[in-house]
mmCIF file of C-alpha atoms in Angstrom:
data_model
loop_
_atom_site.group_PDB
_atom_site.id
_atom_site.type_symbol
_atom_site.label_atom_id
_atom_site.label_comp_id
_atom_site.label_asym_id
_atom_site.label_seq_id
_atom_site.Cartn_x
_atom_site.Cartn_y
_atom_site.Cartn_z
ATOM 1 C CA MET G 1 44.876 -39.526 -6.699
ATOM 2 C CA VAL G 2 43.437 -42.233 -8.687
ATOM 3 C CA SER G 3 39.539 -40.685 -8.524
ATOM 4 C CA SER G 4 40.773 -37.058 -8.983
ATOM 5 C CA ARG G 5 42.296 -38.342 -12.257
ATOM 6 C CA LYS G 6 39.211 -40.360 -13.265
ATOM 7 C CA ALA G 7 36.989 -37.377 -12.462
ATOM 8 C CA GLY G 8 39.470 -34.764 -14.308
ATOM 9 C CA GLY G 9 39.368 -37.132 -17.541
ATOM 10 C CA ARG G 10 35.681 -37.085 -17.330
ATOM 11 C CA GLY G 11 35.260 -33.379 -17.293
ATOM 12 C CA ARG G 12 37.728 -32.941 -19.974
ATOM 13 C CA ARG G 13 35.731 -35.456 -22.308
ATOM 14 C CA VAL G 14 32.345 -33.632 -21.329
ATOM 15 C CA GLY G 15 33.965 -30.555 -22.339
ATOM 16 C CA GLY G 16 34.983 -31.869 -25.692
ATOM 17 C CA VAL G 17 31.805 -33.033 -26.643
ATOM 18 C CA VAL G 18 30.209 -29.575 -25.601
ATOM 19 C CA LEU G 19 32.928 -27.834 -27.846
ATOM 20 C CA ALA G 20 32.419 -30.212 -30.882
ATOM 21 C CA PHE G 21 28.760 -29.512 -30.559
ATOM 22 C CA VAL G 22 29.185 -25.767 -30.561
ATOM 23 C CA VAL G 23 31.500 -26.105 -33.403
ATOM 24 C CA ILE G 24 28.799 -28.323 -35.574
ATOM 25 C CA VAL G 25 25.967 -25.936 -34.924
ATOM 26 C CA GLY G 26 28.253 -22.893 -35.856
ATOM 27 C CA LEU G 27 29.182 -24.397 -38.990
ATOM 28 C CA TRP G 28 25.475 -25.455 -39.806
ATOM 29 C CA TRP G 29 24.627 -21.706 -38.914
ATOM 30 C CA VAL G 30 27.265 -20.508 -41.399
ATOM 31 C CA ILE G 31 26.333 -23.158 -44.165
ATOM 32 C CA PHE G 32 22.649 -23.488 -44.055
ATOM 33 C CA GLY G 33 21.304 -20.598 -41.951
ATOM 34 C CA ARG G 34 21.966 -17.616 -44.065
ATOM 35 C CA GLY G 35 21.224 -16.849 -47.631
ATOM 36 C CA SER G 36 23.485 -15.210 -50.150
ATOM 37 C CA ASP G 37 22.244 -11.693 -48.652
ATOM 38 C CA GLY G 38 23.004 -12.670 -45.140
ATOM 39 C CA LYS G 39 19.550 -13.168 -43.987
ATOM 40 C CA LEU G 40 17.903 -16.083 -42.200
ATOM 41 C CA GLN G 41 16.178 -18.396 -44.506
ATOM 42 C CA ASP G 42 13.207 -20.860 -43.841
ATOM 43 C CA ALA G 43 14.648 -24.249 -44.246
ATOM 44 C CA ASN G 44 11.446 -25.508 -45.830
ATOM 45 C CA ALA G 45 11.402 -22.868 -48.563
ATOM 46 C CA GLY G 46 11.425 -24.066 -52.275
ATOM 47 C CA THR G 47 11.091 -27.547 -51.222
ATOM 48 C CA ASN G 48 8.331 -30.031 -51.505
ATOM 49 C CA PRO G 49 7.969 -32.810 -48.649
ATOM 50 C CA GLY G 50 9.935 -36.018 -49.609
ATOM 51 C CA GLU G 51 11.839 -33.965 -52.131
ATOM 52 C CA THR G 52 15.866 -33.617 -51.659
ATOM 53 C CA LYS G 53 16.913 -30.685 -53.327
ATOM 54 C CA LEU G 54 20.704 -30.172 -54.292
ATOM 55 C CA ALA G 55 22.483 -26.991 -54.355
ATOM 56 C CA SER G 56 25.622 -25.689 -56.137
ATOM 57 C CA ALA G 57 28.516 -24.505 -54.351
ATOM 58 C CA ASP G 58 27.298 -20.896 -54.737
ATOM 59 C CA ASN G 59 23.761 -21.908 -52.992
ATOM 60 C CA LYS G 60 21.877 -21.525 -56.587
ATOM 61 C CA PRO G 61 19.641 -24.065 -57.673
ATOM 62 C CA THR G 62 20.804 -26.276 -60.574
ATOM 63 C CA ARG G 63 17.490 -25.700 -62.527
ATOM 64 C CA PRO G 64 17.737 -22.982 -65.057
ATOM 65 C CA GLU G 65 15.991 -19.681 -64.166
ATOM 66 C CA GLY G 66 12.727 -18.875 -65.735
ATOM 67 C CA SER G 67 11.964 -22.739 -66.626
ATOM 68 C CA GLY G 68 8.590 -23.567 -65.232
ATOM 69 C CA ASP G 69 5.585 -21.141 -64.378
ATOM 70 C CA SER G 70 5.088 -19.289 -61.366
ATOM 71 C CA VAL G 71 1.863 -17.463 -60.002
ATOM 72 C CA ARG G 72 2.349 -14.072 -58.911
ATOM 73 C CA MET G 73 0.673 -13.254 -55.305
ATOM 74 C CA GLY G 74 1.037 -9.641 -54.693
ATOM 75 C CA ASP G 75 4.856 -8.492 -54.722
ATOM 76 C CA ARG G 76 6.026 -12.279 -54.010
ATOM 77 C CA ASP G 77 6.774 -14.962 -56.763
ATOM 78 C CA THR G 78 5.933 -18.149 -55.360
ATOM 79 C CA PRO G 79 7.043 -21.169 -57.371
ATOM 80 C CA LYS G 80 4.392 -23.427 -57.966
ATOM 81 C CA PRO G 81 4.588 -26.983 -56.408
ATOM 82 C CA PHE G 82 5.514 -29.852 -58.506
ATOM 83 C CA HIS G 83 3.559 -32.823 -58.510
ATOM 84 C CA ARG G 84 4.242 -36.288 -60.307
ATOM 85 C CA ALA G 85 2.216 -36.818 -63.287
ATOM 86 C CA GLY G 86 2.442 -40.635 -63.501
ATOM 87 C CA SER G 87 4.902 -43.438 -63.568
ATOM 88 C CA ASP G 88 6.894 -41.976 -66.485
ATOM 89 C CA ASN G 89 8.792 -39.934 -64.114
ATOM 90 C CA THR G 90 7.983 -36.790 -65.707
ATOM 91 C CA TRP G 91 6.712 -33.550 -64.125
ATOM 92 C CA SER G 92 3.528 -31.652 -64.772
ATOM 93 C CA ASP G 93 2.393 -28.456 -63.462
ATOM 94 C CA GLN G 94 -1.403 -29.646 -62.870
ATOM 95 C CA PRO G 95 -2.406 -31.758 -59.845
ATOM 96 C CA GLU G 96 -2.759 -35.483 -60.789
ATOM 97 C CA LYS G 97 -6.274 -36.418 -61.460
ATOM 98 C CA PRO G 98 -7.946 -39.908 -61.970
ATOM 99 C CA VAL G 99 -8.117 -40.707 -65.659
ATOM 100 C CA GLU G 100 -11.874 -41.381 -65.495
ATOM 101 C CA GLN G 101 -12.693 -37.617 -64.426
ATOM 102 C CA VAL G 102 -10.323 -35.613 -66.968
ATOM 103 C CA ALA G 103 -13.000 -35.245 -69.585
ATOM 104 C CA SER G 104 -15.380 -33.834 -67.122
ATOM 105 C CA LEU G 105 -12.889 -31.459 -65.273
ATOM 106 C CA GLU G 106 -12.953 -27.664 -66.145
ATOM 107 C CA PRO G 107 -9.370 -26.222 -67.113
ATOM 108 C CA ASP G 108 -7.336 -24.487 -64.517
ATOM 109 C CA PRO G 109 -8.463 -20.751 -64.902
ATOM 110 C CA LEU G 110 -4.824 -19.813 -63.725
ATOM 111 C CA THR G 111 -3.039 -21.974 -66.337
ATOM 112 C CA THR G 112 -5.561 -20.855 -69.073
ATOM 113 C CA ALA G 113 -5.145 -17.114 -68.218
ATOM 114 C CA LYS G 114 -1.266 -17.710 -68.572
ATOM 115 C CA LYS G 115 -1.845 -19.676 -71.924
ATOM 116 C CA ASP G 116 -4.155 -16.702 -73.174
ATOM 117 C CA GLU G 117 -1.395 -14.380 -72.790
ATOM 118 C CA THR G 118 0.669 -15.869 -75.393
ATOM 119 C CA LYS G 119 -2.096 -17.312 -77.689
ATOM 120 C CA PRO G 120 -4.529 -15.137 -79.942
ATOM 121 C CA ALA G 121 -8.266 -15.672 -79.016
ATOM 122 C CA GLN G 122 -9.973 -17.770 -81.545
ATOM 123 C CA LYS G 123 -13.529 -17.912 -82.916
ATOM 124 C CA PRO G 124 -15.872 -20.674 -82.559
ATOM 125 C CA ALA G 125 -15.543 -23.104 -85.385
ATOM 126 C CA ASP G 126 -18.985 -22.362 -86.553
ATOM 127 C CA GLU G 127 -17.840 -18.533 -86.711
ATOM 128 C CA ILE G 128 -14.866 -19.196 -88.625
ATOM 129 C CA LYS G 129 -15.176 -18.576 -92.456
ATOM 130 C CA PRO G 130 -12.737 -19.746 -95.083
ATOM 131 C CA VAL G 131 -10.841 -17.210 -96.852
ATOM 132 C CA SER G 132 -9.906 -17.779 -100.526
ATOM 133 C CA PRO G 133 -6.207 -17.311 -101.288
ATOM 134 C CA SER G 134 -6.963 -15.512 -104.425
ATOM 135 C CA ASN G 135 -9.590 -13.248 -102.928
ATOM 136 C CA VAL G 136 -8.701 -12.365 -99.325
ATOM 137 C CA ALA G 137 -10.524 -9.189 -99.384
ATOM 138 C CA GLU G 138 -14.291 -10.110 -99.046
ATOM 139 C CA LYS G 139 -16.263 -8.473 -101.856
ATOM 140 C CA PRO G 140 -19.682 -6.915 -101.170
ATOM 141 C CA ALA G 141 -22.452 -9.296 -102.051
ATOM 142 C CA THR G 142 -24.182 -8.416 -105.546
ATOM 143 C CA ARG G 143 -27.789 -8.424 -105.399
ATOM 144 C CA VAL G 144 -29.049 -10.412 -108.383
ATOM 145 C CA GLU G 145 -32.652 -8.828 -109.545
ATOM 146 C CA GLU G 146 -34.655 -11.834 -110.517
ATOM 147 C CA PRO G 147 -37.223 -11.072 -113.711
ATOM 148 C CA PRO G 148 -40.694 -10.956 -112.414
ATOM 149 C CA ALA G 149 -42.952 -13.886 -112.963
ATOM 150 C CA ARG G 150 -45.250 -13.399 -115.866
ATOM 151 C CA VAL G 151 -48.608 -13.561 -115.073
ATOM 152 C CA THR G 152 -51.288 -15.098 -117.186
ATOM 153 C CA SER G 153 -52.996 -12.901 -119.456
ATOM 154 C CA PRO G 154 -56.856 -12.431 -118.929
ATOM 155 C CA SER G 155 -57.350 -13.844 -122.448
ATOM 156 C CA VAL G 156 -55.461 -17.042 -121.892
ATOM 157 C CA ARG G 157 -56.884 -17.418 -118.298
ATOM 158 C CA ALA G 158 -60.421 -16.953 -119.481
ATOM 159 C CA LEU G 159 -59.791 -19.590 -122.442
ATOM 160 C CA ILE G 160 -58.187 -22.364 -119.933
ATOM 161 C CA GLU G 161 -60.953 -21.744 -117.161
ATOM 162 C CA GLU G 162 -63.831 -22.068 -119.954
ATOM 163 C CA GLY G 163 -62.071 -25.132 -121.595
ATOM 164 C CA GLY G 164 -61.603 -26.744 -118.167
ATOM 165 C CA ARG G 165 -65.309 -26.435 -117.421
ATOM 166 C CA ALA G 166 -66.040 -27.781 -120.956
ATOM 167 C CA ALA G 167 -64.079 -30.805 -119.947
ATOM 168 C CA GLN G 168 -65.482 -31.430 -116.671
ATOM 169 C CA GLU G 169 -68.773 -31.365 -118.529
ATOM 170 C CA ASN G 170 -67.396 -34.038 -121.141
ATOM 171 C CA ARG G 171 -67.472 -31.602 -123.910
ATOM 172 C CA LEU G 172 -64.296 -32.898 -125.134
ATOM 173 C CA VAL G 173 -64.428 -31.291 -128.648
ATOM 174 C CA GLU G 174 -65.368 -27.844 -127.253
ATOM 175 C CA ALA G 175 -62.654 -28.236 -124.455
ATOM 176 C CA ARG G 176 -60.008 -29.037 -127.123
ATOM 177 C CA ARG G 177 -61.100 -26.079 -129.325
ATOM 178 C CA LEU G 178 -60.799 -23.664 -126.312
ATOM 179 C CA LEU G 179 -57.434 -25.046 -125.221
ATOM 180 C CA ASN G 180 -55.986 -24.850 -128.563
ATOM 181 C CA ARG G 181 -56.818 -21.298 -128.786
ATOM 182 C CA ALA G 182 -55.099 -20.657 -125.464
ATOM 183 C CA LEU G 183 -51.972 -22.706 -126.874
ATOM 184 C CA HIS G 184 -51.623 -20.433 -129.931
ATOM 185 C CA ASP G 185 -52.215 -17.181 -127.980
ATOM 186 C CA PRO G 186 -49.178 -15.046 -128.204
ATOM 187 C CA SER G 187 -49.542 -13.997 -124.490
ATOM 188 C CA ALA G 188 -49.239 -17.550 -123.103
ATOM 189 C CA THR G 189 -46.263 -18.592 -121.350
ATOM 190 C CA GLU G 190 -43.853 -21.552 -122.272
ATOM 191 C CA GLY G 191 -44.909 -23.363 -118.980
ATOM 192 C CA GLU G 192 -48.658 -22.749 -120.012
ATOM 193 C CA ARG G 193 -48.086 -24.153 -123.422
ATOM 194 C CA ALA G 194 -46.516 -27.194 -122.119
ATOM 195 C CA GLN G 195 -49.292 -27.883 -119.724
ATOM 196 C CA LEU G 196 -51.963 -27.030 -122.687
ATOM 197 C CA ARG G 197 -50.242 -29.761 -125.195
ATOM 198 C CA ASP G 198 -50.316 -32.102 -122.411
ATOM 199 C CA ALA G 199 -54.160 -31.425 -121.570
ATOM 200 C CA ILE G 200 -55.102 -31.723 -125.295
ATOM 201 C CA GLY G 201 -53.058 -34.723 -125.968
ATOM 202 C CA ARG G 202 -54.777 -36.401 -123.388
ATOM 203 C CA MET G 203 -58.274 -35.495 -124.695
ATOM 204 C CA ASN G 204 -57.036 -36.656 -128.342
ATOM 205 C CA GLU G 205 -56.390 -40.105 -126.837
ATOM 206 C CA THR G 206 -60.294 -40.460 -126.886
ATOM 207 C CA LEU G 207 -61.008 -38.146 -129.700
ATOM 208 C CA VAL G 208 -58.379 -39.226 -132.136
ATOM 209 C CA PHE G 209 -56.699 -42.473 -131.118
ATOM 210 C CA SER G 210 -59.580 -44.522 -129.697
ATOM 211 C CA ALA G 211 -62.485 -46.275 -131.543
ATOM 212 C CA THR G 212 -64.889 -43.735 -129.902
ATOM 213 C CA ALA G 213 -66.428 -41.142 -132.291
ATOM 214 C CA VAL G 214 -67.415 -38.456 -130.575
ATOM 215 C CA ALA G 215 -70.451 -36.525 -131.887
ATOM 216 C CA GLY G 216 -69.419 -32.987 -133.589
ATOM 217 C CA ASP G 217 -65.838 -33.790 -133.830
ATOM 218 C CA PRO G 218 -64.648 -32.663 -137.587
ATOM 219 C CA LEU G 219 -61.896 -34.953 -137.607
ATOM 220 C CA ALA G 220 -63.917 -38.146 -136.856
ATOM 221 C CA GLU G 221 -67.038 -40.222 -138.401
ATOM 222 C CA THR G 222 -68.394 -43.736 -138.078
ATOM 223 C CA TYR G 223 -68.215 -45.793 -141.213
ATOM 224 C CA THR G 224 -70.139 -49.222 -141.641
ATOM 225 C CA ILE G 225 -68.312 -52.099 -143.388
ATOM 226 C CA GLY G 226 -69.733 -53.293 -146.807
ATOM 227 C CA SER G 227 -69.461 -56.015 -149.080
ATOM 228 C CA GLY G 228 -66.046 -56.087 -150.831
ATOM 229 C CA ASP G 229 -64.706 -53.599 -148.358
ATOM 230 C CA VAL G 230 -60.873 -53.538 -147.129
ATOM 231 C CA LEU G 231 -59.235 -51.025 -145.163
ATOM 232 C CA SER G 232 -56.579 -50.007 -147.823
ATOM 233 C CA LYS G 233 -59.610 -49.537 -150.288
ATOM 234 C CA ILE G 234 -61.745 -47.590 -147.806
ATOM 235 C CA VAL G 235 -59.036 -45.157 -147.164
ATOM 236 C CA ARG G 236 -58.305 -44.403 -150.851
ATOM 237 C CA THR G 237 -61.941 -44.264 -151.552
ATOM 238 C CA HIS G 238 -62.800 -41.736 -148.836
ATOM 239 C CA ARG G 239 -59.593 -39.724 -149.175
ATOM 240 C CA LEU G 240 -58.840 -39.871 -145.493
ATOM 241 C CA GLY G 241 -55.474 -38.505 -145.833
ATOM 242 C CA VAL G 242 -53.722 -41.276 -143.526
ATOM 243 C CA GLU G 243 -52.480 -44.707 -143.978
ATOM 244 C CA TRP G 244 -54.843 -47.556 -143.709
ATOM 245 C CA GLN G 245 -52.716 -48.926 -140.792
ATOM 246 C CA PHE G 246 -53.872 -45.806 -138.916
ATOM 247 C CA ILE G 247 -57.472 -46.941 -139.033
ATOM 248 C CA GLN G 248 -56.400 -50.347 -138.230
ATOM 249 C CA ARG G 249 -54.701 -49.020 -135.075
ATOM 250 C CA ILE G 250 -57.353 -46.744 -133.494
ATOM 251 C CA ASN G 251 -59.931 -49.358 -134.107
ATOM 252 C CA LYS G 252 -57.893 -52.087 -132.435
ATOM 253 C CA ILE G 253 -58.283 -54.368 -135.456
ATOM 254 C CA SER G 254 -55.918 -57.434 -135.188
ATOM 255 C CA ASP G 255 -56.249 -58.773 -138.495
ATOM 256 C CA PRO G 256 -57.539 -56.465 -141.397
ATOM 257 C CA ALA G 257 -58.278 -59.404 -143.545
ATOM 258 C CA ARG G 258 -61.144 -60.208 -141.261
ATOM 259 C CA ILE G 259 -63.290 -57.271 -140.942
ATOM 260 C CA ARG G 260 -66.945 -58.112 -141.543
ATOM 261 C CA VAL G 261 -70.018 -56.675 -143.389
ATOM 262 C CA GLY G 262 -71.972 -54.420 -141.058
ATOM 263 C CA GLN G 263 -69.235 -53.822 -138.649
ATOM 264 C CA ASN G 264 -68.790 -50.204 -137.650
ATOM 265 C CA ILE G 265 -65.347 -48.627 -137.535
ATOM 266 C CA LYS G 266 -64.127 -45.048 -136.833
ATOM 267 C CA PHE G 267 -62.642 -42.829 -139.585
ATOM 268 C CA VAL G 268 -60.171 -40.058 -138.751
ATOM 269 C CA ARG G 269 -59.531 -37.777 -141.451
ATOM 270 C CA GLY G 270 -55.985 -36.248 -142.424
ATOM 271 C CA PRO G 271 -53.929 -34.950 -143.512
ATOM 272 C CA PHE G 272 -51.714 -34.291 -140.410
ATOM 273 C CA HIS G 273 -48.568 -32.267 -140.416
ATOM 274 C CA ALA G 274 -45.658 -32.035 -138.212
ATOM 275 C CA VAL G 275 -43.787 -28.960 -136.734
ATOM 276 C CA VAL G 276 -40.224 -29.862 -135.183
ATOM 277 C CA SER G 277 -38.749 -27.720 -132.713
ATOM 278 C CA LYS G 278 -34.857 -28.175 -132.502
ATOM 279 C CA SER G 279 -34.176 -26.247 -129.256
ATOM 280 C CA ALA G 280 -37.184 -28.460 -127.453
ATOM 281 C CA PHE G 281 -36.070 -31.903 -129.566
ATOM 282 C CA ARG G 282 -39.910 -32.275 -130.030
ATOM 283 C CA MET G 283 -42.193 -32.929 -132.861
ATOM 284 C CA ASP G 284 -45.822 -31.697 -132.674
ATOM 285 C CA ILE G 285 -48.467 -33.218 -134.829
ATOM 286 C CA TYR G 286 -51.303 -30.864 -135.937
ATOM 287 C CA ALA G 287 -54.613 -31.841 -137.885
ATOM 288 C CA ASP G 288 -55.772 -29.487 -141.067
ATOM 289 C CA ILE G 289 -58.792 -28.072 -139.242
ATOM 290 C CA ASN G 290 -59.332 -24.695 -137.798
ATOM 291 C CA ASP G 291 -60.202 -24.098 -134.160
ATOM 292 C CA GLY G 292 -62.327 -20.631 -135.159
ATOM 293 C CA ALA G 293 -59.238 -18.430 -134.334
ATOM 294 C CA GLY G 294 -57.370 -19.310 -137.527
ATOM 295 C CA ASN G 295 -55.164 -21.916 -135.739
ATOM 296 C CA ARG G 296 -54.432 -25.467 -136.714
ATOM 297 C CA MET G 297 -55.614 -28.249 -134.384
ATOM 298 C CA PHE G 298 -52.665 -29.544 -132.105
ATOM 299 C CA ILE G 299 -52.727 -33.432 -131.737
ATOM 300 C CA ARG G 300 -49.788 -34.668 -129.823
ATOM 301 C CA SER G 301 -45.966 -34.462 -129.247
ATOM 302 C CA PHE G 302 -43.227 -36.988 -129.921
ATOM 303 C CA PRO G 303 -39.593 -36.414 -128.721
ATOM 304 C CA VAL G 304 -37.228 -36.550 -131.352
ATOM 305 C CA GLY G 305 -33.325 -36.764 -131.901
ATOM 306 C CA LEU G 306 -31.590 -34.368 -134.352
ATOM 307 C CA GLY G 307 -28.340 -34.009 -136.638
ATOM 308 C CA GLU G 308 -25.041 -33.902 -134.897
ATOM 309 C CA HIS G 309 -23.412 -30.400 -134.515
ATOM 310 C CA GLY G 310 -26.637 -28.655 -135.300
ATOM 311 C CA SER G 311 -26.805 -30.232 -138.732
ATOM 312 C CA THR G 312 -30.251 -30.583 -139.227
ATOM 313 C CA PRO G 313 -31.568 -27.856 -141.320
ATOM 314 C CA THR G 314 -34.395 -25.474 -140.738
ATOM 315 C CA GLY G 315 -37.235 -24.744 -143.192
ATOM 316 C CA SER G 316 -40.298 -26.279 -144.718
ATOM 317 C CA PHE G 317 -40.359 -29.712 -146.196
ATOM 318 C CA VAL G 318 -43.154 -32.120 -147.735
ATOM 319 C CA VAL G 319 -43.443 -35.760 -147.308
ATOM 320 C CA ASN G 320 -42.159 -37.507 -150.585
ATOM 321 C CA SER G 321 -42.990 -40.629 -152.097
ATOM 322 C CA SER G 322 -39.887 -42.405 -150.944
ATOM 323 C CA LYS G 323 -41.768 -43.226 -147.670
ATOM 324 C CA MET G 324 -41.335 -46.942 -146.912
ATOM 325 C CA MET G 325 -41.352 -49.638 -144.367
ATOM 326 C CA ASN G 326 -38.508 -51.947 -143.493
ATOM 327 C CA PRO G 327 -36.028 -49.823 -145.485
ATOM 328 C CA SER G 328 -32.622 -51.008 -146.685
ATOM 329 C CA TRP G 329 -30.114 -48.247 -146.098
ATOM 330 C CA VAL G 330 -26.430 -47.247 -147.116
ATOM 331 C CA ASN G 331 -24.283 -45.371 -144.923
ATOM 332 C CA PRO G 332 -23.197 -42.095 -147.102
ATOM 333 C CA ARG G 333 -20.109 -41.860 -145.435
ATOM 334 C CA THR G 334 -18.659 -45.501 -145.313
ATOM 335 C CA ARG G 335 -20.811 -46.944 -147.825
ATOM 336 C CA GLU G 336 -21.697 -49.856 -145.561
ATOM 337 C CA LYS G 337 -24.952 -51.386 -146.436
ATOM 338 C CA PHE G 338 -27.878 -52.604 -144.141
ATOM 339 C CA GLY G 339 -30.723 -54.714 -145.667
ATOM 340 C CA ALA G 340 -34.378 -54.560 -144.990
ATOM 341 C CA ASP G 341 -35.156 -56.038 -141.320
ATOM 342 C CA ASP G 342 -31.544 -55.847 -140.318
ATOM 343 C CA PRO G 343 -31.405 -55.496 -136.501
ATOM 344 C CA LYS G 344 -28.237 -53.390 -136.930
ATOM 345 C CA ASN G 345 -29.939 -50.900 -139.346
ATOM 346 C CA PRO G 346 -29.148 -47.536 -137.765
ATOM 347 C CA ILE G 347 -32.570 -46.116 -139.182
ATOM 348 C CA GLY G 348 -35.033 -48.652 -137.601
ATOM 349 C CA GLU G 349 -38.101 -49.816 -139.250
ATOM 350 C CA ARG G 350 -39.540 -46.889 -141.030
ATOM 351 C CA TRP G 351 -38.301 -44.195 -143.334
ATOM 352 C CA LEU G 352 -40.193 -40.818 -144.398
ATOM 353 C CA GLY G 353 -38.227 -39.060 -147.004
ATOM 354 C CA LEU G 354 -38.615 -35.156 -147.038
ATOM 355 C CA THR G 355 -38.276 -32.646 -150.058
ATOM 356 C CA GLY G 356 -37.633 -29.165 -149.461
ATOM 357 C CA THR G 357 -40.168 -26.639 -150.431
ATOM 358 C CA SER G 358 -38.683 -23.389 -149.163
ATOM 359 C CA ALA G 359 -35.795 -21.229 -150.559
ATOM 360 C CA GLU G 360 -33.472 -22.583 -147.840
ATOM 361 C CA THR G 361 -34.377 -26.034 -148.108
ATOM 362 C CA GLU G 362 -35.455 -26.778 -152.000
ATOM 363 C CA HIS G 363 -31.819 -27.634 -152.769
ATOM 364 C CA LEU G 364 -31.400 -30.334 -150.033
ATOM 365 C CA SER G 365 -31.755 -33.979 -150.406
ATOM 366 C CA GLY G 366 -31.430 -37.116 -148.407
ATOM 367 C CA TYR G 367 -33.127 -35.909 -145.110
ATOM 368 C CA GLY G 368 -35.887 -37.468 -143.572
ATOM 369 C CA ILE G 369 -37.716 -38.991 -140.518
ATOM 370 C CA HIS G 370 -36.856 -42.422 -139.515
ATOM 371 C CA GLY G 371 -36.399 -44.744 -136.539
ATOM 372 C CA THR G 372 -33.407 -45.716 -134.561
ATOM 373 C CA ILE G 373 -31.837 -48.700 -132.874
ATOM 374 C CA ASP G 374 -30.367 -46.272 -130.133
ATOM 375 C CA PRO G 375 -33.119 -44.901 -128.079
ATOM 376 C CA GLU G 376 -30.890 -43.101 -126.086
ATOM 377 C CA SER G 377 -30.046 -40.843 -128.836
ATOM 378 C CA ILE G 378 -33.490 -39.370 -128.597
ATOM 379 C CA GLY G 379 -33.201 -35.722 -127.339
ATOM 380 C CA LYS G 380 -29.469 -35.310 -128.607
ATOM 381 C CA GLU G 381 -27.802 -34.465 -131.545
ATOM 382 C CA MET G 382 -26.567 -37.747 -133.077
ATOM 383 C CA SER G 383 -27.891 -38.225 -136.577
ATOM 384 C CA MET G 384 -26.284 -37.470 -139.799
ATOM 385 C CA GLY G 385 -28.952 -34.599 -139.905
ATOM 386 C CA CYS G 386 -32.114 -36.635 -139.941
ATOM 387 C CA ILE G 387 -34.783 -36.671 -137.592
ATOM 388 C CA ARG G 388 -34.764 -39.474 -135.270
ATOM 389 C CA CYS G 389 -37.755 -41.089 -133.273
ATOM 390 C CA ARG G 390 -38.485 -44.035 -131.127
ATOM 391 C CA ALA G 391 -39.496 -47.340 -132.808
ATOM 392 C CA GLY G 392 -43.095 -47.032 -131.473
ATOM 393 C CA ASP G 393 -43.519 -43.262 -132.301
ATOM 394 C CA VAL G 394 -42.060 -43.522 -135.822
ATOM 395 C CA GLU G 395 -44.716 -46.126 -136.572
ATOM 396 C CA MET G 396 -47.421 -43.843 -135.684
ATOM 397 C CA ILE G 397 -46.003 -40.658 -137.350
ATOM 398 C CA TYR G 398 -45.597 -43.223 -140.501
ATOM 399 C CA GLU G 399 -49.201 -44.151 -140.424
ATOM 400 C CA MET G 400 -50.227 -40.100 -139.944
ATOM 401 C CA LEU G 401 -47.908 -38.340 -142.519
ATOM 402 C CA VAL G 402 -48.783 -39.097 -146.013
ATOM 403 C CA PRO G 403 -46.798 -38.147 -149.255
ATOM 404 C CA GLU G 404 -47.380 -34.947 -151.173
ATOM 405 C CA ALA G 405 -49.677 -33.746 -148.415
ATOM 406 C CA SER G 406 -48.145 -33.829 -145.038
ATOM 407 C CA THR G 407 -45.763 -30.833 -144.364
ATOM 408 C CA VAL G 408 -42.852 -30.889 -142.066
ATOM 409 C CA GLU G 409 -41.664 -27.576 -140.692
ATOM 410 C CA ILE G 410 -38.358 -27.570 -138.693
ATOM 411 C CA VAL G 411 -37.867 -24.445 -136.638
ATOM 412 C CA PRO G 412 -34.957 -23.401 -134.370
#
C-alpha cells in the first residue's frame, strides 16, 4: 500500500509538471508567437544582437514612426540597423569608422542619394557668381570700342629717323634741329612729343649746359678772357641775353673773381623764353633761334606748381625789372612779412616778376615765377596764383630769363 501511494504521487507530480509546461508554451505562443495580424513572426525581426527591445501593451514599438531612415528593397521596408557612434551613447545611421580614416572615406552613396532628394544641387564654388542685390538680372556686356592707336605720320617718322642717324654720327646740332622740327609737327602725338623733349634735352646737356662749344651751333661760341674782363662786364658788352651767373654755371667757374687772362670760356646767347602748360604742370624753355621751319628751338623742361583753384592766369607776359635774388615777401592775405634769406619765406630764394602783355593779362599785377620751401607742391595747385619751381630749377630759370626780353606764355 505504501509503495502504490508513492508511485501514484510521483505520477501526479510528473503530470503536473507536464501540464505546467504545456500551459507556459501556450502562453508564450499566444503572447510572442503571433503579430497583430495573427501571423507568426520571426523572433529576431527588428532587433539587433545584444539589444533588448521593449514593447508596449499593444505590441507597438515605443520609438515614433517615421523617425530614422529606411532603405527600400523591392516591396519591403527593412529598418536599417543602428550602430553605436561612440562613447556619448548617441546613435548613428552610419557604421562606426576609425577616426584616422574618416577624411579618406567616400560618402555612403545611399545616404547621399537620400540627402539629394531634399537638398537642391549646388554648383562648384568656382562656378558660383555673386549676384548684386540691386541688380539681380544680369545685363549683357557692353563692348567698349577703344579708339584706334595713332600711327606716326610719315613726316614725323622721317624726321625722327634722320635725327637719330645724325645723333649716332655725333652731329648733335643737326640732330637737334631735325628733332625740333618733329616736335613742332602738328601730326606728332603727345607721346612722341614727350620723347622728343627728352631726347633734345639730353642733347642740350652738351650743346647748352656744358663748357663744350660745338662747331656750327648758333647758340654757342668760344671767348678768350682779356685784361680787365669780369663775367658781368662780358655779358653786358656782348649782349648775351642771359645773366652772368649762367656763364659761370656752364663753364663750371667756382670763383668768378679768379678768371685769368687767356682763359677760354663758352658763351651761350639768349634771350630764352618760357611756355607754361597748366594742364601738364610743365615749363618749357625755348631759344630765340629758328630750326629752318619757323620754330623756336626747344631747350629743356621744368616741372612747376600753380595757383590754387586754377587761379594762375593764362596769357602772355614779359619778365620785368622786379627780378631779384633772396627776396623779401609780404603775404598779401595776412600781411605777414618774411625777410631775405628767411628759411620760412614761402617764395624761396628767387623771384621773377611778370608784366602782362596781352589783353587778358595787361591789367594783372603781382604775378611771377619763384621758388618754394615746399617741394611737394610741385605738380599741384597750391600757390596764390604764381608759378612755383623747385629751388635748383628756379636758380637756372632765373639765370636764363632776363628782364624786358624774355617772354612767358601761360597756356591751358
